[in-house]
Coordinates of C-alpha atoms in Angstrom, one line a residue:
M1 CA 2.6 12.0 -22.9
G2 CA 2.9 14.9 -20.7
A3 CA 4.9 15.4 -17.5
T4 CA 3.0 14.7 -14.2
K5 CA 4.2 17.9 -12.6
T6 CA 4.6 16.3 -9.3
E7 CA 7.0 19.1 -8.3
H8 CA 4.2 21.4 -8.0
F9 CA 2.7 19.4 -5.1
T10 CA 3.8 18.9 -1.5
N11 CA 5.9 15.8 -0.4
R12 CA 2.9 14.6 1.7
Q13 CA 0.5 14.8 -1.3
N14 CA 2.9 13.0 -3.6
Q15 CA 3.4 10.4 -0.9
I16 CA -0.3 9.8 -0.3
A17 CA -0.8 9.7 -4.2
T18 CA 2.0 7.1 -4.6
I19 CA 0.3 5.0 -1.7
A20 CA -3.2 5.4 -3.3
K21 CA -2.0 4.3 -6.7
A22 CA -0.2 1.3 -5.3
L23 CA -3.8 0.4 -3.7
G24 CA -5.5 0.9 -6.9
H25 CA -5.5 -2.8 -8.0
P26 CA -7.6 -5.5 -6.3
A27 CA -4.7 -8.1 -6.4
R28 CA -2.7 -5.7 -4.0
I29 CA -5.8 -5.3 -1.9
A30 CA -6.0 -9.2 -1.7
I31 CA -2.3 -9.4 -0.8
I32 CA -2.6 -6.7 2.1
E33 CA -5.8 -8.5 3.3
Y34 CA -3.9 -11.8 3.4
L35 CA -0.9 -10.2 5.1
M36 CA -3.3 -8.9 7.9
K37 CA -4.9 -12.2 8.1
V38 CA -1.8 -14.2 8.8
N39 CA -0.3 -11.4 10.9
E40 CA 3.3 -12.4 10.2
C41 CA 5.9 -12.2 7.8
I42 CA 5.4 -14.8 5.0
C43 CA 7.3 -15.9 1.9
G44 CA 5.7 -18.2 -0.8
D45 CA 2.3 -18.6 0.7
I46 CA 1.1 -15.5 -1.2
V47 CA 1.1 -17.1 -4.5
N48 CA -0.8 -20.0 -3.2
E49 CA -3.5 -17.6 -2.0
L50 CA -4.1 -15.7 -5.3
P51 CA -5.3 -16.8 -8.6
L52 CA -2.3 -15.3 -10.4
A53 CA 1.1 -16.3 -11.8
Q54 CA 4.1 -16.1 -9.6
P55 CA 5.6 -13.3 -11.8
T56 CA 2.4 -11.5 -11.7
V57 CA 2.4 -11.7 -7.8
S58 CA 5.9 -10.7 -7.7
Q59 CA 5.1 -7.6 -9.8
H60 CA 2.3 -6.6 -7.4
L61 CA 4.6 -7.2 -4.4
K62 CA 7.3 -5.0 -5.8
E63 CA 4.6 -2.0 -6.3
L64 CA 3.5 -2.6 -2.9
K65 CA 6.8 -2.5 -1.6
N66 CA 8.2 0.5 -3.8
A67 CA 5.1 2.4 -2.2
G68 CA 6.2 1.5 1.3
I69 CA 3.0 -0.4 2.1
I70 CA 4.8 -3.6 2.8
K71 CA 8.3 -4.6 3.6
G72 CA 10.4 -7.4 2.7
N73 CA 13.3 -9.4 4.5
I74 CA 15.5 -11.9 2.8
S75 CA 15.2 -15.2 4.5
G76 CA 17.5 -17.9 2.8
N77 CA 16.4 -17.8 -0.9
A78 CA 13.2 -16.1 -0.3
I79 CA 11.8 -12.7 0.7
C80 CA 9.4 -12.7 3.6
Y81 CA 6.7 -9.9 3.5
C82 CA 4.7 -8.1 6.1
I83 CA 2.8 -4.6 6.3
D84 CA 4.7 -1.7 6.9
E85 CA 3.2 0.0 10.1
K86 CA 4.6 3.5 9.3
T87 CA 2.9 3.8 5.8
I88 CA -0.4 2.5 7.4
E89 CA -0.1 5.2 10.2
I90 CA 0.4 7.8 7.3
L91 CA -2.8 6.6 5.7
N92 CA -4.6 6.4 9.1
T93 CA -3.7 10.0 9.8
Y94 CA -4.7 11.2 6.5
F95 CA -8.1 9.5 6.5
S96 CA -8.8 10.5 10.0
Q97 CA -8.4 14.2 9.2
I98 CA -10.7 13.7 6.1
V99 CA -13.3 12.1 8.5
Q100 CA -13.0 14.7 11.2
T101 CA -13.4 17.6 8.7
V102 CA -16.2 15.9 6.8
S103 CA -18.0 15.2 10.0
K104 CA -17.8 19.0 10.9
T105 CA -18.7 20.4 7.7
R106 CA -22.3 20.7 6.2
C107 CA -22.1 20.1 2.5
C108 CA -24.7 20.2 -0.2

């Protein structure tokens, strides 16, 4: 297995790639959509909303948290999760730039 050579890319490119990779699973998208729907920090409810075992949901939450898409705060014996606005703003800026560029360009 070869090296990814991430050092050849900018910090921004690596950051967007990390976020995109974390978004690359439908269970993670479902978690994000659920967090948007409830619009608050939640703890154990996520497992009840998905057709997945608790350890699987925990692994997906870990991936989303490591990418900075969600944040978690300890509340008693549980961790409460919500969407991290800073990362969503990074994605918004990135995709807005793509939309602006594409709308001004005539291609094929």
